[in-house]
mmCIF file of C-alpha atoms in Angstrom:
data_model
loop_
_atom_site.group_PDB
_atom_site.id
_atom_site.type_symbol
_atom_site.label_atom_id
_atom_site.label_comp_id
_atom_site.label_asym_id
_atom_site.label_seq_id
_atom_site.Cartn_x
_atom_site.Cartn_y
_atom_site.Cartn_z
ATOM 1 C CA ALA A 1 86.970 102.281 75.337
ATOM 2 C CA GLN A 2 88.186 103.114 78.940
ATOM 3 C CA SER A 3 88.586 106.579 80.232
ATOM 4 C CA VAL A 4 89.128 108.423 83.504
ATOM 5 C CA ALA A 5 88.392 112.596 83.961
ATOM 6 C CA GLN A 6 89.591 114.416 87.237
ATOM 7 C CA PRO A 7 88.074 117.646 86.348
ATOM 8 C CA GLU A 8 90.538 119.718 88.496
ATOM 9 C CA ASP A 9 93.816 120.535 87.368
ATOM 10 C CA GLN A 10 94.283 122.006 91.257
ATOM 11 C CA VAL A 11 93.649 121.548 94.921
ATOM 12 C CA ASN A 12 94.011 123.864 97.417
ATOM 13 C CA VAL A 13 93.475 122.948 100.856
ATOM 14 C CA ALA A 14 94.859 123.798 104.215
ATOM 15 C CA GLU A 15 96.591 121.683 107.186
ATOM 16 C CA GLY A 16 94.408 119.870 109.059
ATOM 17 C CA ASN A 17 91.810 120.225 106.483
ATOM 18 C CA PRO A 18 90.099 117.507 104.666
ATOM 19 C CA LEU A 19 90.458 117.021 101.022
ATOM 20 C CA THR A 20 89.192 115.147 98.336
ATOM 21 C CA VAL A 21 90.238 115.111 94.787
ATOM 22 C CA LYS A 22 87.853 113.994 92.086
ATOM 23 C CA CYS A 23 87.579 110.883 89.872
ATOM 24 C CA THR A 24 85.062 109.892 86.913
ATOM 25 C CA TYR A 25 85.131 107.273 84.469
ATOM 26 C CA SER A 26 83.962 105.455 81.628
ATOM 27 C CA VAL A 27 84.661 101.769 81.140
ATOM 28 C CA SER A 28 82.190 98.882 79.460
ATOM 29 C CA GLY A 29 82.588 96.415 81.779
ATOM 30 C CA ASN A 30 83.089 96.209 85.314
ATOM 31 C CA PRO A 31 86.055 98.671 86.557
ATOM 32 C CA TYR A 32 89.429 98.362 88.173
ATOM 33 C CA LEU A 33 90.075 101.849 89.916
ATOM 34 C CA PHE A 34 93.488 102.703 90.915
ATOM 35 C CA TRP A 35 94.710 106.143 92.733
ATOM 36 C CA TYR A 36 98.801 106.914 92.280
ATOM 37 C CA VAL A 37 100.766 110.120 93.746
ATOM 38 C CA GLN A 38 103.442 111.519 91.687
ATOM 39 C CA TYR A 39 106.537 113.529 93.736
ATOM 40 C CA PRO A 40 108.645 115.915 91.859
ATOM 41 C CA ASN A 41 111.288 114.229 89.822
ATOM 42 C CA ARG A 42 109.539 110.393 91.433
ATOM 43 C CA GLY A 43 108.235 107.941 89.559
ATOM 44 C CA LEU A 44 104.139 106.932 90.481
ATOM 45 C CA GLN A 45 103.385 105.568 94.120
ATOM 46 C CA PHE A 46 100.858 103.316 94.634
ATOM 47 C CA LEU A 47 97.937 104.502 97.089
ATOM 48 C CA LEU A 48 94.671 102.407 96.200
ATOM 49 C CA LYS A 49 93.212 100.105 93.829
ATOM 50 C CA TYR A 50 89.117 98.911 94.382
ATOM 51 C CA ILE A 51 88.584 95.864 92.609
ATOM 52 C CA THR A 52 85.163 94.203 93.644
ATOM 53 C CA GLY A 53 83.507 94.213 97.908
ATOM 54 C CA ASP A 54 83.612 97.099 100.299
ATOM 55 C CA ASN A 55 82.925 100.680 98.488
ATOM 56 C CA LEU A 56 85.274 102.058 100.763
ATOM 57 C CA VAL A 57 89.187 101.090 100.690
ATOM 58 C CA LYS A 58 91.831 102.333 102.454
ATOM 59 C CA GLY A 59 95.616 103.077 101.096
ATOM 60 C CA SER A 60 98.787 104.392 102.313
ATOM 61 C CA TYR A 61 99.673 107.280 104.077
ATOM 62 C CA GLY A 62 95.694 107.336 105.424
ATOM 63 C CA PHE A 63 94.274 108.429 101.959
ATOM 64 C CA GLU A 64 90.513 106.046 100.940
ATOM 65 C CA ALA A 65 88.059 106.313 98.346
ATOM 66 C CA GLU A 66 85.071 105.528 97.901
ATOM 67 C CA PHE A 67 83.393 103.631 94.699
ATOM 68 C CA ASN A 68 80.169 105.021 93.615
ATOM 69 C CA LYS A 69 78.930 102.369 90.750
ATOM 70 C CA SER A 70 75.476 105.078 89.640
ATOM 71 C CA GLN A 71 78.290 108.167 89.740
ATOM 72 C CA THR A 72 80.307 106.616 88.091
ATOM 73 C CA SER A 73 83.044 107.891 90.455
ATOM 74 C CA PHE A 74 86.148 106.517 92.710
ATOM 75 C CA HIS A 75 86.960 110.522 94.348
ATOM 76 C CA LEU A 76 90.063 110.029 97.285
ATOM 77 C CA LYS A 77 90.309 111.567 100.106
ATOM 78 C CA LYS A 78 91.804 111.957 103.587
ATOM 79 C CA PRO A 79 90.462 113.267 106.839
ATOM 80 C CA SER A 80 93.105 115.375 107.674
ATOM 81 C CA ALA A 81 95.789 117.147 105.002
ATOM 82 C CA LEU A 82 99.394 117.301 105.772
ATOM 83 C CA VAL A 83 102.243 119.624 103.792
ATOM 84 C CA SER A 84 103.674 116.368 102.755
ATOM 85 C CA ASP A 85 100.518 115.316 100.896
ATOM 86 C CA SER A 86 100.994 118.228 98.745
ATOM 87 C CA ALA A 87 102.119 116.355 95.211
ATOM 88 C CA LEU A 88 100.425 115.006 91.963
ATOM 89 C CA TYR A 89 97.410 112.880 91.885
ATOM 90 C CA PHE A 90 96.223 110.083 88.805
ATOM 91 C CA CYS A 91 93.336 108.400 89.069
ATOM 92 C CA ALA A 92 93.134 105.091 86.596
ATOM 93 C CA VAL A 93 91.030 102.504 85.402
ATOM 94 C CA ARG A 94 91.263 98.954 83.838
ATOM 95 C CA GLU A 95 87.726 97.258 82.742
ATOM 96 C CA ASP A 96 87.845 93.550 83.947
ATOM 97 C CA THR A 97 88.578 91.921 81.007
ATOM 98 C CA GLY A 98 90.211 93.130 77.400
ATOM 99 C CA ARG A 99 93.115 96.135 77.414
ATOM 100 C CA ARG A 100 95.724 94.956 80.581
ATOM 101 C CA ALA A 101 97.579 98.675 80.428
ATOM 102 C CA LEU A 102 95.689 101.412 82.804
ATOM 103 C CA THR A 103 94.060 104.518 81.355
ATOM 104 C CA PHE A 104 95.350 107.600 83.735
ATOM 105 C CA GLY A 105 93.049 110.767 83.928
ATOM 106 C CA SER A 106 95.214 113.863 83.096
ATOM 107 C CA GLY A 107 96.227 114.201 87.108
ATOM 108 C CA THR A 108 95.008 116.617 89.905
ATOM 109 C CA ARG A 109 98.019 119.006 91.501
ATOM 110 C CA LEU A 110 97.372 119.057 95.813
ATOM 111 C CA GLN A 111 98.877 121.525 97.566
ATOM 112 C CA VAL A 112 98.204 121.842 101.168
ATOM 113 C CA GLN A 113 99.035 125.204 102.781
ATOM 114 C CA PRO A 114 100.346 125.396 106.572
ATOM 115 C CA GLY B 1 113.402 94.617 97.727
ATOM 116 C CA ALA B 2 114.371 96.207 94.794
ATOM 117 C CA GLY B 3 111.982 98.246 92.779
ATOM 118 C CA VAL B 4 111.770 98.812 89.097
ATOM 119 C CA SER B 5 114.481 100.377 87.561
ATOM 120 C CA GLN B 6 115.413 102.813 84.424
ATOM 121 C CA SER B 7 118.861 103.751 82.604
ATOM 122 C CA PRO B 8 119.460 106.443 81.355
ATOM 123 C CA SER B 9 117.513 108.546 84.284
ATOM 124 C CA ASN B 10 118.362 111.260 81.619
ATOM 125 C CA LYS B 11 118.980 111.305 77.782
ATOM 126 C CA VAL B 12 119.355 114.451 75.996
ATOM 127 C CA THR B 13 119.675 113.823 71.890
ATOM 128 C CA GLU B 14 119.742 115.549 68.767
ATOM 129 C CA LYS B 15 116.884 115.375 66.322
ATOM 130 C CA GLY B 16 117.079 112.256 63.811
ATOM 131 C CA LYS B 17 119.232 110.168 66.219
ATOM 132 C CA ASP B 18 118.836 106.739 67.889
ATOM 133 C CA VAL B 19 117.969 106.229 71.486
ATOM 134 C CA GLU B 20 117.022 103.023 73.826
ATOM 135 C CA LEU B 21 115.703 103.160 77.215
ATOM 136 C CA ARG B 22 115.940 100.313 79.371
ATOM 137 C CA CYS B 23 113.817 98.682 81.888
ATOM 138 C CA ASP B 24 114.586 96.397 84.730
ATOM 139 C CA PRO B 25 110.719 95.463 86.139
ATOM 140 C CA ILE B 26 110.828 93.911 89.552
ATOM 141 C CA SER B 27 112.064 90.611 90.060
ATOM 142 C CA GLY B 28 109.383 87.969 89.425
ATOM 143 C CA HIS B 29 107.247 90.610 88.075
ATOM 144 C CA THR B 30 105.580 88.696 84.759
ATOM 145 C CA ALA B 31 103.923 91.350 83.036
ATOM 146 C CA LEU B 32 105.836 94.647 82.211
ATOM 147 C CA TYR B 33 104.446 98.390 80.399
ATOM 148 C CA TRP B 34 106.255 101.252 79.108
ATOM 149 C CA TYR B 35 103.709 104.792 79.641
ATOM 150 C CA ARG B 36 104.926 108.221 77.965
ATOM 151 C CA GLN B 37 104.133 111.644 80.755
ATOM 152 C CA SER B 38 104.810 114.296 78.443
ATOM 153 C CA LEU B 39 105.185 118.026 80.453
ATOM 154 C CA GLY B 40 101.770 118.943 82.077
ATOM 155 C CA GLN B 41 99.621 115.728 80.522
ATOM 156 C CA GLY B 42 99.099 112.361 81.985
ATOM 157 C CA LEU B 43 100.604 109.239 81.373
ATOM 158 C CA GLU B 44 99.914 107.712 77.974
ATOM 159 C CA PHE B 45 100.015 103.301 77.327
ATOM 160 C CA LEU B 46 103.047 102.907 75.021
ATOM 161 C CA ILE B 47 103.395 98.688 74.810
ATOM 162 C CA TYR B 48 102.650 95.791 77.511
ATOM 163 C CA PHE B 49 104.441 92.477 77.715
ATOM 164 C CA GLN B 50 102.868 89.258 79.954
ATOM 165 C CA GLY B 51 105.538 86.399 79.445
ATOM 166 C CA ASN B 52 106.096 85.107 76.488
ATOM 167 C CA SER B 53 102.885 86.598 74.706
ATOM 168 C CA ALA B 54 103.019 88.211 71.955
ATOM 169 C CA PRO B 55 103.358 92.166 73.267
ATOM 170 C CA ASP B 56 99.963 94.909 73.135
ATOM 171 C CA LYS B 57 101.512 97.445 70.464
ATOM 172 C CA SER B 58 98.768 99.261 70.151
ATOM 173 C CA GLY B 59 100.109 102.024 72.159
ATOM 174 C CA LEU B 60 103.019 102.922 70.313
ATOM 175 C CA PRO B 61 102.726 105.985 68.276
ATOM 176 C CA SER B 62 104.509 105.488 64.958
ATOM 177 C CA ASP B 63 106.755 102.894 63.771
ATOM 178 C CA ARG B 64 109.816 104.657 65.272
ATOM 179 C CA PHE B 65 108.933 103.293 68.263
ATOM 180 C CA SER B 66 109.770 99.268 69.007
ATOM 181 C CA ALA B 67 110.248 97.447 72.464
ATOM 182 C CA GLU B 68 111.872 94.151 73.386
ATOM 183 C CA ARG B 69 111.761 92.112 76.571
ATOM 184 C CA THR B 70 114.221 88.785 76.924
ATOM 185 C CA GLY B 71 113.985 86.562 79.088
ATOM 186 C CA GLY B 72 110.874 87.636 80.056
ATOM 187 C CA SER B 73 112.445 90.448 82.536
ATOM 188 C CA VAL B 74 114.468 93.411 81.274
ATOM 189 C CA SER B 75 113.198 95.527 78.630
ATOM 190 C CA THR B 76 114.330 98.219 75.889
ATOM 191 C CA LEU B 77 112.657 100.999 74.173
ATOM 192 C CA THR B 78 113.904 101.994 71.291
ATOM 193 C CA ILE B 79 112.818 105.106 69.655
ATOM 194 C CA GLN B 80 114.326 105.401 65.604
ATOM 195 C CA ARG B 81 115.366 109.085 64.728
ATOM 196 C CA THR B 82 113.673 110.982 66.903
ATOM 197 C CA GLN B 83 111.592 113.565 66.440
ATOM 198 C CA GLN B 84 111.549 116.604 69.411
ATOM 199 C CA GLU B 85 107.214 115.678 70.295
ATOM 200 C CA ASP B 86 109.005 112.504 71.873
ATOM 201 C CA SER B 87 110.392 114.821 74.115
ATOM 202 C CA ALA B 88 109.147 113.741 77.487
ATOM 203 C CA VAL B 89 108.617 111.181 80.635
ATOM 204 C CA TYR B 90 109.215 107.850 80.022
ATOM 205 C CA LEU B 91 108.065 105.301 82.343
ATOM 206 C CA CYS B 92 107.974 101.605 83.002
ATOM 207 C CA ALA B 93 105.915 99.556 85.302
ATOM 208 C CA SER B 94 105.614 96.046 86.242
ATOM 209 C CA SER B 95 103.386 93.336 87.866
ATOM 210 C CA LEU B 96 102.900 89.716 89.564
ATOM 211 C CA SER B 97 101.207 89.773 86.532
ATOM 212 C CA SER B 98 98.654 90.694 83.965
ATOM 213 C CA GLY B 99 95.547 90.114 85.689
ATOM 214 C CA GLY B 100 93.914 93.885 86.413
ATOM 215 C CA ARG B 101 93.564 93.164 90.207
ATOM 216 C CA ASN B 102 97.458 93.653 90.440
ATOM 217 C CA GLU B 103 98.983 96.876 91.022
ATOM 218 C CA GLN B 104 101.474 98.567 88.641
ATOM 219 C CA PHE B 105 104.878 99.285 90.125
ATOM 220 C CA PHE B 106 106.513 102.288 88.725
ATOM 221 C CA GLY B 107 110.334 103.347 87.915
ATOM 222 C CA PRO B 108 111.375 106.040 88.294
ATOM 223 C CA GLY B 109 111.010 107.232 84.344
ATOM 224 C CA THR B 110 113.932 108.134 82.020
ATOM 225 C CA ARG B 111 113.196 112.372 80.845
ATOM 226 C CA LEU B 112 113.941 112.558 77.113
ATOM 227 C CA THR B 113 115.198 115.327 75.413
ATOM 228 C CA VAL B 114 115.314 115.561 71.685
ATOM 229 C CA LEU B 115 117.123 119.179 71.087
#
C-alpha cells in the first residue's frame, strides 16, 4: 500500500523569505512523486515531479523539491516566497508498479504574508 | 490547447436522486481518472480508465457509483440514489498514458451538493 503524509495543515511565511512544505511517503517499490497546487475554486495544477535521476527537481513558478530516499521525504521549497504563492499544496505518490492512480496527502495551506 | 473540462461546474440535488457528471479529457490522452475531494480532505481516488482496458474501479465507495468512458474519450460518472455524504468536489484528470512518469492534468471539478 502507498501513503503520503503532509504533517502541517498550514504554513505561514513572510514574503521574500524561503518556504518549505513537508511531505513524507510510504511505498513498497520505487516512488514517483508529484507536487500539485490548488488555488481557490480551481482544479489542481501540476508543479513538479520526481521520477528518477537528480534528487533536486525544479518546477513551475520557481518551486523545487528534494527527494530524500533514506528519509522517504519530498519536501517542496522556494527560495523567496510571493504573496501569490498562497494556495493549497498537495503531495502525491505512486509506485513504479501497481495501481496507476495517485495517492494524495491531505494538503498544506500556504499563507504568505506581505 | 484546451485542458480538461468538466460539466456541470456546480450541481445541487436532492437526496435520493441520480446525478451524472461529465469529463472531457485532453485530446490524445489515453488515461482518465476520477477523484473526489471532500471539504478539508485530500483527494480520494475513485476510478481509472486506460484505453480499451478494463477500468480500475477499486476506489469506488459503493455500488451506487459507476463510470463509463465512451470511445476512449469522454467519461461520465454516475451516482445513483445520492446521499448527503456524497457532497464533494469531483475532479477528473487525464494523462498521456497510464505510465506513472506522466503527470495528470486536472479539470476544474464539479461541486456536488446533496440536500
